[in-house]
PDB file of C-alpha atoms and ligand atoms in Angstrom:
ATOM      1  CA  MET A   1      -0.044   0.164  -0.248  1.00  0.00           C
ATOM      2  CA  SER A   2       1.219   3.433  -0.933  1.00  0.00           C
ATOM      3  CA  GLU A   3       1.697   6.146   1.852  1.00  0.00           C
ATOM      4  CA  VAL A   4      -1.493   7.540   3.128  1.00  0.00           C
ATOM      5  CA  ALA A   5      -1.760  10.512   5.183  1.00  0.00           C
ATOM      6  CA  GLY A   6      -2.526   9.880   8.663  1.00  0.00           C
ATOM      7  CA  ILE A   7      -1.291   6.247   8.849  1.00  0.00           C
ATOM      8  CA  ASN A   8       2.389   5.899   9.993  1.00  0.00           C
ATOM      9  CA  PRO A   9       3.585   2.070   9.777  1.00  0.00           C
ATOM     10  CA  GLN A  10       6.886   2.744  11.267  1.00  0.00           C
ATOM     11  CA  VAL A  11       5.442   3.798  14.391  1.00  0.00           C
ATOM     12  CA  PRO A  12       5.167   1.294  17.257  1.00  0.00           C
ATOM     13  CA  PRO A  13       2.306   1.172  19.862  1.00  0.00           C
ATOM     14  CA  SER A  14       2.561   3.144  22.915  1.00  0.00           C
ATOM     15  CA  GLY A  15       2.108   0.001  24.954  1.00  0.00           C
ATOM     16  CA  PRO A  16      -0.168  -2.937  26.052  1.00  0.00           C
ATOM     17  CA  GLY A  17      -2.913  -0.968  27.412  1.00  0.00           C
ATOM     18  CA  CYS A  18      -4.680   2.275  27.136  1.00  0.00           C
ATOM     19  CA  VAL A  19      -2.250   5.092  27.994  1.00  0.00           C
ATOM     20  CA  GLU A  20      -4.857   7.400  29.639  1.00  0.00           C
ATOM     21  CA  CYS A  21      -6.461   4.177  31.744  1.00  0.00           C
ATOM     22  CA  ASP A  22      -2.969   3.017  32.683  1.00  0.00           C
ATOM     23  CA  ALA A  23      -2.363   6.310  33.867  1.00  0.00           C
ATOM     24  CA  TYR A  24      -5.195   6.573  36.440  1.00  0.00           C
ATOM     25  CA  GLY A  25      -6.027   2.745  37.196  1.00  0.00           C
ATOM     26  CA  GLY A  26      -8.898   2.563  34.581  1.00  0.00           C
ATOM     27  CA  TRP A  27     -10.154  -0.646  32.716  1.00  0.00           C
ATOM     28  CA  TRP A  28     -11.237  -1.131  28.961  1.00  0.00           C
ATOM     29  CA  PHE A  29     -13.299  -3.429  26.770  1.00  0.00           C
ATOM     30  CA  HIS A  30     -11.283  -3.583  23.834  1.00  0.00           C
ATOM     31  CA  LEU A  31      -8.040  -1.745  22.616  1.00  0.00           C
ATOM     32  CA  ARG A  32      -7.657   0.717  19.544  1.00  0.00           C
ATOM     33  CA  ARG A  33      -4.378   1.844  17.990  1.00  0.00           C
ATOM     34  CA  CYS A  34      -4.059   5.355  16.642  1.00  0.00           C
ATOM     35  CA  ALA A  35      -2.339   4.422  12.948  1.00  0.00           C
ATOM     36  CA  GLU A  36      -0.572   7.982  12.883  1.00  0.00           C
ATOM     37  CA  CYS A  37       1.392   8.006  16.215  1.00  0.00           C
ATOM     38  CA  GLY A  38       0.580   4.664  17.955  1.00  0.00           C
ATOM     39  CA  HIS A  39      -1.404   5.812  20.851  1.00  0.00           C
ATOM     40  CA  ILE A  40      -3.372   2.959  22.283  1.00  0.00           C
ATOM     41  CA  GLY A  41      -6.637   3.774  23.593  1.00  0.00           C
ATOM     42  CA  CYS A  42     -10.074   2.022  24.881  1.00  0.00           C
ATOM     43  CA  CYS A  43     -12.804   1.464  22.443  1.00  0.00           C
ATOM     44  CA  ASP A  44     -16.377   3.292  22.355  1.00  0.00           C
ATOM     45  CA  SER A  45     -17.831   0.546  24.225  1.00  0.00           C
ATOM     46  CA  SER A  46     -15.356   0.960  27.098  1.00  0.00           C
ATOM     47  CA  PRO A  47     -16.311   3.289  30.127  1.00  0.00           C
ATOM     48  CA  SER A  48     -13.571   5.906  28.886  1.00  0.00           C
ATOM     49  CA  GLN A  49     -13.365   5.860  25.135  1.00  0.00           C
ATOM     50  CA  HIS A  50     -10.229   7.078  25.178  1.00  0.00           C
ATOM     51  CA  ALA A  51      -9.147   6.247  21.467  1.00  0.00           C
ATOM     52  CA  SER A  52     -12.027   8.402  20.061  1.00  0.00           C
ATOM     53  CA  ALA A  53     -10.989  11.308  22.544  1.00  0.00           C
ATOM     54  CA  HIS A  54      -7.464  10.925  21.259  1.00  0.00           C
ATOM     55  CA  ALA A  55      -8.504  10.704  17.589  1.00  0.00           C
ATOM     56  CA  ARG A  56     -10.537  14.044  18.478  1.00  0.00           C
ATOM     57  CA  GLU A  57      -7.920  16.069  19.955  1.00  0.00           C
ATOM     58  CA  ALA A  58      -5.042  15.073  18.249  1.00  0.00           C
ATOM     59  CA  GLY A  59      -6.657  15.276  14.703  1.00  0.00           C
ATOM     60  CA  HIS A  60      -5.548  11.675  13.945  1.00  0.00           C
ATOM     61  CA  PRO A  61      -8.513  10.187  11.985  1.00  0.00           C
ATOM     62  CA  PHE A  62      -7.393   6.334  11.318  1.00  0.00           C
ATOM     63  CA  ILE A  63      -7.945   3.986  14.295  1.00  0.00           C
ATOM     64  CA  THR A  64      -7.024   0.357  13.992  1.00  0.00           C
ATOM     65  CA  SER A  65      -7.983  -2.583  16.183  1.00  0.00           C
ATOM     66  CA  TYR A  66      -5.359  -3.660  18.975  1.00  0.00           C
ATOM     67  CA  GLU A  67      -7.154  -6.882  19.310  1.00  0.00           C
ATOM     68  CA  PRO A  68      -5.975 -10.338  17.975  1.00  0.00           C
ATOM     69  CA  GLY A  69      -7.020 -11.679  15.042  1.00  0.00           C
ATOM     70  CA  GLU A  70      -8.528  -8.081  13.894  1.00  0.00           C
ATOM     71  CA  ASN A  71      -7.054  -5.932  11.132  1.00  0.00           C
ATOM     72  CA  TRP A  72      -9.453  -3.197  10.112  1.00  0.00           C
ATOM     73  CA  PHE A  73      -8.959   0.533   9.946  1.00  0.00           C
ATOM     74  CA  TRP A  74     -11.762   3.046  10.493  1.00  0.00           C
ATOM     75  CA  SER A  75     -11.729   6.784   9.940  1.00  0.00           C
ATOM     76  CA  SER A  76     -13.597   9.307  12.323  1.00  0.00           C
ATOM     77  CA  ALA A  77     -13.081  11.801   9.295  1.00  0.00           C
ATOM     78  CA  THR A  78     -15.292   9.892   6.963  1.00  0.00           C
ATOM     79  CA  ASP A  79     -17.127   6.942   9.250  1.00  0.00           C
ATOM     80  CA  GLU A  80     -15.791   4.704   6.914  1.00  0.00           C
ATOM     81  CA  PHE A  81     -14.006   1.093   7.126  1.00  0.00           C
ATOM     82  CA  TYR A  82     -10.657   0.509   5.346  1.00  0.00           C
ATOM     83  CA  ASP A  83      -7.857  -2.010   4.678  1.00  0.00           C
ATOM     84  CA  GLY A  84      -4.627  -0.723   5.516  1.00  0.00           C
ATOM     85  CA  PRO A  85      -0.867  -1.508   5.874  1.00  0.00           C
ATOM     86  CA  SER A  86       0.922  -3.751   8.310  1.00  0.00           C
ATOM     87  CA  LEU A  87       1.916  -1.426  11.146  1.00  0.00           C
ATOM     88  CA  ALA A  88       5.245  -1.706  13.582  1.00  0.00           C
ATOM     89  CA  PRO A  89       4.990  -4.734  15.642  1.00  0.00           C
ATOM     90  CA  PRO A  90       3.487  -5.595  18.025  1.00  0.00           C
ATOM     91  CA  GLU A  91      -0.077  -5.870  15.913  1.00  0.00           C
ATOM     92  CA  HIS A  92      -2.271  -6.430  19.118  1.00  0.00           C
ATOM     93  CA  HIS A  93      -2.102  -6.787  23.005  1.00  0.00           C
ATOM     94  CA  PRO A  94      -0.369  -9.681  24.663  1.00  0.00           C
ATOM     95  CA  LEU A  95      -2.357 -12.731  24.065  1.00  0.00           C
ATOM     96  CA  ASP A  96      -2.613 -13.660  28.303  1.00  0.00           C
ATOM     97  CA  GLN A  97      -3.998  -9.696  28.602  1.00  0.00           C
ATOM     98  CA  ALA A  98      -7.344 -10.105  29.763  1.00  0.00           C
ATOM     99  CA  VAL A  99     -10.409  -9.067  27.810  1.00  0.00           C
ATOM    100  CA  PRO A 100     -12.094  -6.682  29.522  1.00  0.00           C
ATOM    101  CA  GLY A 101      -8.605  -5.707  31.029  1.00  0.00           C
ATOM    102  CA  PRO A 102      -6.601  -5.498  33.102  1.00  0.00           C
ATOM    103  CA  ALA A 103      -7.757  -8.137  34.927  1.00  0.00           C
ATOM    104  CA  ASP A 104      -7.052  -6.613  38.307  1.00  0.00           C
ATOM    105  CA  ARG A 105      -8.859  -3.292  37.460  1.00  0.00           C
ATOM    106  CA  VAL A 106     -12.133  -4.707  35.867  1.00  0.00           C
ATOM    107  CA  PRO A 107     -15.094  -4.409  38.369  1.00  0.00           C
ATOM    108  CA  GLN A 108     -17.460  -7.622  38.670  1.00  0.00           C
ATOM    109  CA  ASP A 109     -20.346  -5.654  37.133  1.00  0.00           C
ATOM    110  CA  TRP A 110     -18.336  -4.509  34.152  1.00  0.00           C
ATOM    111  CA  LYS A 111     -21.028  -5.213  31.681  1.00  0.00           C
ATOM    112  CA  ARG A 112     -23.338  -2.351  33.433  1.00  0.00           C
ATOM    113  CA  HIS A 113     -20.375   0.047  32.403  1.00  0.00           C
ATOM    114  CA  LEU A 114     -20.144  -0.646  28.723  1.00  0.00           C
ATOM    115  CA  HIS A 115     -21.511   1.939  26.335  1.00  0.00           C
TER     116      HIS A 115
HETATM  117 ZN1   ZN B 201      -8.972   4.166  28.299  1.00  0.00          ZN
HETATM  118 ZN1   ZN B 202      -2.490   9.599  17.292  1.00  0.00          ZN
END
């Protein structure tokens, strides 16, 4: 795939979990990766929706999944799904990381907190 504005395949992900949730002890349902800067944030079903907040605040429209086995791209600028290039590894969170996660921060009644 040729170079696309808003997608930078060289940038590795920021880490195994949502940047903001990890900063204050939150938890997430699924993880999303910013295709431009590698920011890992939680999905729109998660309590805090940090991936969308990052896309909005940073002006980075392309989000891709950080879940094993998923490889779609989505643009918040167009509300459409796309195929995208392989990004710098790892392409998903560690396989032993719980979903929702992280295990020690997910409340018993987590389903009630999803959007
Ligand atoms: Zn989060
Ligand atoms: Zn970004």
